[in-house]
PDB file of C-alpha atoms in Angstrom:
ATOM      1  CA  MET S   1      -6.719   0.717 -16.878  1.00 46.00           C
ATOM      2  CA  ASN S   2     -10.406   0.651 -16.049  1.00 44.00           C
ATOM      3  CA  SER S   3     -11.812  -1.072 -12.989  1.00 40.00           C
ATOM      4  CA  TYR S   4     -13.190  -4.580 -13.374  1.00 39.00           C
ATOM      5  CA  MET S   5     -16.603  -4.419 -11.771  1.00 41.00           C
ATOM      6  CA  ASN S   6     -17.766  -7.445 -13.765  1.00 43.00           C
ATOM      7  CA  LYS S   7     -14.733  -9.531 -12.849  1.00 60.00           C
ATOM      8  CA  ASP S   8     -14.496 -11.880  -9.911  1.00 80.00           C
ATOM      9  CA  PHE S   9     -11.050 -10.800  -8.731  1.00 90.00           C
ATOM     10  CA  ILE S  10      -8.142  -8.412  -9.185  1.00 93.00           C
ATOM     11  CA  ILE S  11      -4.434  -9.254  -8.888  1.00 95.00           C
ATOM     12  CA  LEU S  12      -2.311  -6.505  -7.330  1.00 97.00           C
ATOM     13  CA  PRO S  13       1.335  -6.162  -6.254  1.00 98.00           C
ATOM     14  CA  SER S  14       2.297  -6.244  -2.583  1.00 98.00           C
ATOM     15  CA  TYR S  15       2.918  -2.583  -1.692  1.00 98.00           C
ATOM     16  CA  LEU S  16       3.831  -0.927   1.600  1.00 98.00           C
ATOM     17  CA  LEU S  17       1.174   1.650   2.573  1.00 98.00           C
ATOM     18  CA  PRO S  18       0.341   2.407  -1.081  1.00 97.00           C
ATOM     19  CA  PRO S  19      -1.453   5.484  -2.486  1.00 95.00           C
ATOM     20  CA  LYS S  20      -5.184   6.039  -2.619  1.00 94.00           C
ATOM     21  CA  SER S  21      -5.369   4.841  -6.237  1.00 94.00           C
ATOM     22  CA  TYR S  22      -4.384   1.346  -5.040  1.00 96.00           C
ATOM     23  CA  PHE S  23      -7.382   1.280  -2.698  1.00 96.00           C
ATOM     24  CA  ASP S  24      -9.612   2.603  -5.482  1.00 93.00           C
ATOM     25  CA  GLN S  25      -8.949  -0.649  -7.329  1.00 93.00           C
ATOM     26  CA  ILE S  26      -9.547  -2.785  -4.253  1.00 94.00           C
ATOM     27  CA  ASN S  27     -12.797  -0.987  -3.529  1.00 91.00           C
ATOM     28  CA  VAL S  28     -14.353  -1.936  -6.874  1.00 87.00           C
ATOM     29  CA  ALA S  29     -13.107  -5.541  -7.013  1.00 89.00           C
ATOM     30  CA  LYS S  30     -14.990  -8.545  -5.676  1.00 87.00           C
ATOM     31  CA  ARG S  31     -11.873 -10.367  -4.490  1.00 90.00           C
ATOM     32  CA  LEU S  32      -8.342  -9.189  -3.825  1.00 94.00           C
ATOM     33  CA  ILE S  33      -5.392 -11.367  -4.845  1.00 96.00           C
ATOM     34  CA  ILE S  34      -1.878 -10.292  -3.885  1.00 97.00           C
ATOM     35  CA  ASN S  35       0.844 -11.574  -6.211  1.00 97.00           C
ATOM     36  CA  ASP S  36       3.349 -12.981  -3.745  1.00 98.00           C
ATOM     37  CA  LEU S  37       5.100 -14.913  -6.525  1.00 97.00           C
ATOM     38  CA  GLU S  38       6.452 -11.942  -8.448  1.00 96.00           C
ATOM     39  CA  VAL S  39      10.182 -11.219  -8.383  1.00 97.00           C
ATOM     40  CA  TYR S  40      10.959  -8.392  -5.960  1.00 97.00           C
ATOM     41  CA  LYS S  41      11.623  -5.014  -7.578  1.00 94.00           C
ATOM     42  CA  LYS S  42      14.077  -2.659  -5.924  1.00 89.00           C
ATOM     43  CA  GLN S  43      13.215   1.037  -5.506  1.00 86.00           C
ATOM     44  CA  SER S  44       9.489   0.470  -5.835  1.00 94.00           C
ATOM     45  CA  LEU S  45       6.365   0.844  -3.708  1.00 96.00           C
ATOM     46  CA  ARG S  46       6.956  -2.671  -2.446  1.00 97.00           C
ATOM     47  CA  ASN S  47       9.134  -1.346   0.362  1.00 96.00           C
ATOM     48  CA  HIS S  48       8.621   2.416   0.412  1.00 96.00           C
ATOM     49  CA  PHE S  49       5.868   5.016   0.605  1.00 96.00           C
ATOM     50  CA  ASP S  50       5.616   8.810   0.413  1.00 97.00           C
ATOM     51  CA  ILE S  51       4.379  11.228   3.045  1.00 98.00           C
ATOM     52  CA  LEU S  52       3.950  15.012   2.968  1.00 97.00           C
ATOM     53  CA  THR S  53       6.205  17.158   5.156  1.00 97.00           C
ATOM     54  CA  SER S  54       6.708  20.909   5.500  1.00 95.00           C
ATOM     55  CA  GLN S  55       9.541  20.537   2.977  1.00 95.00           C
ATOM     56  CA  GLY S  56       7.432  18.582   0.496  1.00 95.00           C
ATOM     57  CA  PRO S  57       7.040  14.844  -0.203  1.00 96.00           C
ATOM     58  CA  LEU S  58       9.365  12.526   1.720  1.00 97.00           C
ATOM     59  CA  MET S  59      10.067   8.911   0.818  1.00 96.00           C
ATOM     60  CA  ILE S  60      10.047   6.421   3.698  1.00 95.00           C
ATOM     61  CA  THR S  61      12.046   3.300   2.786  1.00 94.00           C
ATOM     62  CA  TYR S  62      12.354  -0.047   4.530  1.00 93.00           C
ATOM     63  CA  PRO S  63      15.701  -1.603   3.534  1.00 92.00           C
ATOM     64  CA  VAL S  64      15.726  -5.301   2.668  1.00 94.00           C
ATOM     65  CA  CYS S  65      18.333  -7.980   3.239  1.00 94.00           C
ATOM     66  CA  LYS S  66      20.747  -8.983   0.525  1.00 92.00           C
ATOM     67  CA  PRO S  67      20.845 -10.920  -1.689  1.00 94.00           C
ATOM     68  CA  TRP S  68      17.405  -9.877  -2.953  1.00 95.00           C
ATOM     69  CA  ARG S  69      17.983 -10.145  -6.685  1.00 93.00           C
ATOM     70  CA  GLY S  70      15.846 -12.806  -8.359  1.00 94.00           C
ATOM     71  CA  LYS S  71      13.860 -13.613  -5.203  1.00 97.00           C
ATOM     72  CA  ALA S  72      10.065 -13.676  -5.017  1.00 98.00           C
ATOM     73  CA  ILE S  73       8.683 -10.974  -2.754  1.00 98.00           C
ATOM     74  CA  ARG S  74       7.369 -13.663  -0.419  1.00 97.00           C
ATOM     75  CA  ASN S  75      11.009 -14.536   0.350  1.00 98.00           C
ATOM     76  CA  ILE S  76      12.258 -10.984   0.929  1.00 98.00           C
ATOM     77  CA  GLU S  77      13.270 -10.041   4.478  1.00 97.00           C
ATOM     78  CA  ILE S  78      13.415  -6.577   6.035  1.00 95.00           C
ATOM     79  CA  ASP S  79      16.891  -5.524   7.162  1.00 92.00           C
ATOM     80  CA  LYS S  80      16.345  -4.772  10.836  1.00 86.00           C
ATOM     81  CA  THR S  81      20.049  -4.247  11.598  1.00 82.00           C
ATOM     82  CA  GLN S  82      19.942  -0.625  10.492  1.00 72.00           C
ATOM     83  CA  LYS S  83      18.942   2.120  12.931  1.00 74.00           C
ATOM     84  CA  TRP S  84      15.959   3.493  11.059  1.00 77.00           C
ATOM     85  CA  LEU S  85      12.862   2.335  12.938  1.00 71.00           C
ATOM     86  CA  LYS S  86      12.652   5.279  15.307  1.00 76.00           C
ATOM     87  CA  ASN S  87      13.473   7.717  12.501  1.00 89.00           C
ATOM     88  CA  HIS S  88      10.582   6.464  10.369  1.00 93.00           C
ATOM     89  CA  TRP S  89       7.990   6.987  13.067  1.00 93.00           C
ATOM     90  CA  ARG S  90       9.524  10.332  14.049  1.00 94.00           C
ATOM     91  CA  SER S  91       9.184  11.530  10.447  1.00 96.00           C
ATOM     92  CA  ILE S  92       5.548  10.438  10.266  1.00 97.00           C
ATOM     93  CA  LYS S  93       4.715  12.030  13.613  1.00 96.00           C
ATOM     94  CA  THR S  94       6.401  15.294  12.607  1.00 97.00           C
ATOM     95  CA  ALA S  95       4.471  15.356   9.331  1.00 97.00           C
ATOM     96  CA  TYR S  96       1.044  14.412  10.694  1.00 98.00           C
ATOM     97  CA  GLY S  97       1.150  15.130  14.411  1.00 97.00           C
ATOM     98  CA  LYS S  98      -1.209  18.075  13.971  1.00 97.00           C
ATOM     99  CA  ALA S  99      -3.485  16.368  11.441  1.00 98.00           C
ATOM    100  CA  PRO S 100      -7.137  16.150  12.605  1.00 97.00           C
ATOM    101  CA  PHE S 101      -7.193  12.369  13.024  1.00 98.00           C
ATOM    102  CA  PHE S 102      -3.559  11.562  13.830  1.00 98.00           C
ATOM    103  CA  GLU S 103      -4.140  10.904  17.529  1.00 97.00           C
ATOM    104  CA  TYR S 104      -7.153   8.721  16.744  1.00 97.00           C
ATOM    105  CA  TYR S 105      -5.217   6.322  14.482  1.00 98.00           C
ATOM    106  CA  SER S 106      -1.556   6.852  15.406  1.00 97.00           C
ATOM    107  CA  ASP S 107      -1.331   4.067  17.987  1.00 97.00           C
ATOM    108  CA  TYR S 108      -2.344   1.431  15.438  1.00 97.00           C
ATOM    109  CA  PHE S 109       0.305   2.520  12.949  1.00 97.00           C
ATOM    110  CA  GLU S 110       3.020   3.166  15.529  1.00 95.00           C
ATOM    111  CA  VAL S 111       2.885  -0.423  16.773  1.00 94.00           C
ATOM    112  CA  LEU S 112       3.341  -1.787  13.250  1.00 94.00           C
ATOM    113  CA  ILE S 113       5.957   0.702  12.120  1.00 92.00           C
ATOM    114  CA  LYS S 114       8.141   0.217  15.187  1.00 88.00           C
ATOM    115  CA  ASN S 115       7.825  -3.582  15.223  1.00 89.00           C
ATOM    116  CA  PRO S 116       8.125  -4.954  11.683  1.00 92.00           C
ATOM    117  CA  PRO S 117       8.410  -8.716  11.175  1.00 95.00           C
ATOM    118  CA  LEU S 118      11.267 -10.113   9.091  1.00 96.00           C
ATOM    119  CA  SER S 119       9.009 -10.814   6.115  1.00 98.00           C
ATOM    120  CA  LEU S 120       8.332  -7.819   3.853  1.00 98.00           C
ATOM    121  CA  LEU S 121       5.231  -9.533   2.464  1.00 98.00           C
ATOM    122  CA  GLU S 122       3.861 -10.130   5.955  1.00 98.00           C
ATOM    123  CA  TYR S 123       4.573  -6.506   6.889  1.00 97.00           C
ATOM    124  CA  ASN S 124       2.801  -5.195   3.804  1.00 98.00           C
ATOM    125  CA  GLN S 125      -0.149  -7.464   4.549  1.00 98.00           C
ATOM    126  CA  GLN S 126      -0.381  -6.192   8.123  1.00 98.00           C
ATOM    127  CA  HIS S 127      -0.589  -2.590   6.954  1.00 98.00           C
ATOM    128  CA  LEU S 128      -3.026  -3.462   4.184  1.00 98.00           C
ATOM    129  CA  SER S 129      -5.357  -5.211   6.623  1.00 97.00           C
ATOM    130  CA  LEU S 130      -5.240  -2.247   9.010  1.00 98.00           C
ATOM    131  CA  CYS S 131      -5.954   0.300   6.277  1.00 98.00           C
ATOM    132  CA  LEU S 132      -8.840  -1.730   4.866  1.00 97.00           C
ATOM    133  CA  LYS S 133     -10.335  -1.960   8.352  1.00 97.00           C
ATOM    134  CA  ILE S 134     -10.032   1.800   8.887  1.00 97.00           C
ATOM    135  CA  LEU S 135     -11.549   2.479   5.471  1.00 97.00           C
ATOM    136  CA  GLY S 136     -14.400   0.085   6.173  1.00 95.00           C
ATOM    137  CA  ILE S 137     -13.602  -2.116   3.172  1.00 95.00           C
ATOM    138  CA  ASN S 138     -14.461  -5.720   3.924  1.00 93.00           C
ATOM    139  CA  LYS S 139     -12.283  -7.750   1.544  1.00 88.00           C
ATOM    140  CA  GLU S 140     -10.524 -11.032   2.126  1.00 86.00           C
ATOM    141  CA  ILE S 141      -6.841 -10.778   1.205  1.00 91.00           C
ATOM    142  CA  LEU S 142      -5.743 -13.860  -0.720  1.00 95.00           C
ATOM    143  CA  LEU S 143      -2.318 -14.858  -2.042  1.00 97.00           C
ATOM    144  CA  LEU S 144      -1.670 -15.901  -5.627  1.00 96.00           C
ATOM    145  CA  SER S 145       0.538 -18.779  -4.472  1.00 96.00           C
ATOM    146  CA  GLU S 146      -2.430 -20.299  -2.656  1.00 94.00           C
ATOM    147  CA  GLU S 147      -5.138 -19.468  -5.210  1.00 91.00           C
ATOM    148  CA  ARG S 148      -3.363 -19.981  -8.548  1.00 88.00           C
ATOM    149  CA  THR S 149      -4.852 -23.428  -9.234  1.00 85.00           C
ATOM    150  CA  ASN S 150      -8.414 -22.197  -8.680  1.00 84.00           C
ATOM    151  CA  LEU S 151      -7.864 -18.956 -10.550  1.00 85.00           C
ATOM    152  CA  SER S 152      -6.385 -20.650 -13.607  1.00 80.00           C
ATOM    153  CA  ASN S 153      -9.818 -22.106 -14.324  1.00 80.00           C
ATOM    154  CA  THR S 154     -11.428 -18.684 -14.625  1.00 82.00           C
ATOM    155  CA  SER S 155     -12.008 -16.947 -17.949  1.00 79.00           C
ATOM    156  CA  HIS S 156      -9.842 -13.913 -17.279  1.00 84.00           C
ATOM    157  CA  PHE S 157      -6.894 -15.267 -15.255  1.00 89.00           C
ATOM    158  CA  GLU S 158      -4.362 -14.766 -18.057  1.00 90.00           C
ATOM    159  CA  SER S 159      -5.641 -11.266 -18.809  1.00 90.00           C
ATOM    160  CA  GLU S 160      -5.334 -10.356 -15.124  1.00 91.00           C
ATOM    161  CA  LEU S 161      -1.719 -11.571 -15.072  1.00 91.00           C
ATOM    162  CA  GLU S 162      -1.011  -9.461 -18.155  1.00 92.00           C
ATOM    163  CA  ARG S 163      -2.749  -6.476 -16.578  1.00 91.00           C
ATOM    164  CA  PHE S 164      -0.663  -6.978 -13.459  1.00 93.00           C
ATOM    165  CA  LYS S 165       2.508  -6.095 -15.397  1.00 93.00           C
ATOM    166  CA  ASN S 166       1.261  -2.523 -15.860  1.00 94.00           C
ATOM    167  CA  TRP S 167       0.233  -1.660 -12.314  1.00 95.00           C
ATOM    168  CA  ASP S 168       3.522   0.011 -11.329  1.00 94.00           C
ATOM    169  CA  VAL S 169       3.237   2.495 -14.185  1.00 93.00           C
ATOM    170  CA  TYR S 170      -0.475   3.006 -13.592  1.00 92.00           C
ATOM    171  CA  PHE S 171      -0.144   3.868  -9.909  1.00 91.00           C
ATOM    172  CA  SER S 172       2.829   6.166 -10.519  1.00 87.00           C
ATOM    173  CA  GLN S 173       0.873   8.215 -13.055  1.00 84.00           C
ATOM    174  CA  GLN S 174      -2.414   8.716 -11.215  1.00 76.00           C
ATOM    175  CA  GLN S 175      -3.012  12.416 -10.648  1.00 69.00           C
ATOM    176  CA  ASP S 176      -6.806  12.597 -10.806  1.00 64.00           C
ATOM    177  CA  GLU S 177      -7.379  12.263  -7.083  1.00 71.00           C
ATOM    178  CA  LEU S 178     -10.201  14.129  -5.381  1.00 82.00           C
ATOM    179  CA  ALA S 179      -8.408  16.843  -3.432  1.00 90.00           C
ATOM    180  CA  TYR S 180      -8.756  17.138   0.325  1.00 93.00           C
ATOM    181  CA  GLN S 181      -7.186  19.413   2.931  1.00 93.00           C
ATOM    182  CA  GLN S 182      -3.546  18.489   3.568  1.00 95.00           C
ATOM    183  CA  GLN S 183      -1.183  19.738   6.269  1.00 94.00           C
ATOM    184  CA  PHE S 184       1.277  21.696   4.148  1.00 94.00           C
ATOM    185  CA  GLY S 185       1.208  23.924   1.075  1.00 89.00           C
ATOM    186  CA  ASN S 186      -1.579  25.388  -1.006  1.00 89.00           C
ATOM    187  CA  ASP S 187      -1.467  22.920  -3.885  1.00 92.00           C
ATOM    188  CA  PHE S 188      -2.794  19.390  -3.442  1.00 93.00           C
ATOM    189  CA  VAL S 189      -0.102  16.695  -3.652  1.00 94.00           C
ATOM    190  CA  ALA S 190      -1.327  13.453  -5.219  1.00 92.00           C
ATOM    191  CA  GLY S 191       0.222   9.994  -5.046  1.00 93.00           C
ATOM    192  CA  LEU S 192       1.013  10.009  -1.330  1.00 95.00           C
ATOM    193  CA  SER S 193       0.548   7.040   0.973  1.00 97.00           C
ATOM    194  CA  ILE S 194      -3.000   6.263   2.075  1.00 97.00           C
ATOM    195  CA  ILE S 195      -2.018   7.408   5.575  1.00 98.00           C
ATOM    196  CA  ASP S 196      -2.049  11.003   4.310  1.00 98.00           C
ATOM    197  CA  LEU S 197      -5.751  10.631   3.542  1.00 97.00           C
ATOM    198  CA  ILE S 198      -6.514   8.689   6.731  1.00 98.00           C
ATOM    199  CA  PHE S 199      -4.781  11.130   9.100  1.00 98.00           C
ATOM    200  CA  ASN S 200      -6.415  14.122   7.400  1.00 97.00           C
ATOM    201  CA  GLN S 201      -9.936  12.818   6.748  1.00 97.00           C
ATOM    202  CA  GLY S 202     -10.448  10.009   9.256  1.00 97.00           C
ATOM    203  CA  PRO S 203     -13.825   8.227   8.933  1.00 95.00           C
ATOM    204  CA  GLU S 204     -14.615  10.192   5.778  1.00 96.00           C
ATOM    205  CA  SER S 205     -11.575   8.776   3.945  1.00 96.00           C
ATOM    206  CA  VAL S 206     -13.681   6.119   2.209  1.00 95.00           C
ATOM    207  CA  LEU S 207     -15.728   8.892   0.574  1.00 94.00           C
ATOM    208  CA  TYR S 208     -12.644   9.786  -1.474  1.00 93.00           C
ATOM    209  CA  LEU S 209     -12.358   6.313  -2.987  1.00 91.00           C
ATOM    210  CA  LYS S 210     -13.789   5.365  -6.351  1.00 83.00           C
ATOM    211  CA  ASN S 211     -16.753   3.004  -6.114  1.00 77.00           C
ATOM    212  CA  SER S 212     -17.352   2.272  -9.790  1.00 53.00           C
TER     213      SER S 212
END
């Protein structure tokens, strides 16, 4: 799936702290549209992300309230009754506490991770906005539910919706990332959350994103 430099917008799923390849696509698009109308998919990047620990990749998952089946992601709520908030931040701190730029950015992420709103979509948007700001990517984040009427008049709206169906597979298969120094192991681990890049490379993180 090639980038759409000549297109006016890109439609992406709502992911929680997605991998670098997600931000590659944002970086080369003129406008970013998040599909908040899609039916929520369990066990996907919509409510989990991967970090690198001394034992290898670790999946961080935010449980959602039942019933979730058949609901649009905009109507999915995070299950805050479970005792997992402190564990999530503890895992991240253990993994990246010694990373070069952890202390510089940790406060921003800690506040969000320890205080999620009920709405999964809102939570994903909060993290996305923070990461874009850190990366220096100035893009307005729009929602498909609010822009659909305007977008339907464009020449490639239908093709973007069709392309949207393949993003999950695309992001799961990306292994061509530009390697950078990670905290553990000798072999570079691709497909991790963008926070792996941010905590390790700081202000230079944007240099690892595709720009064409």
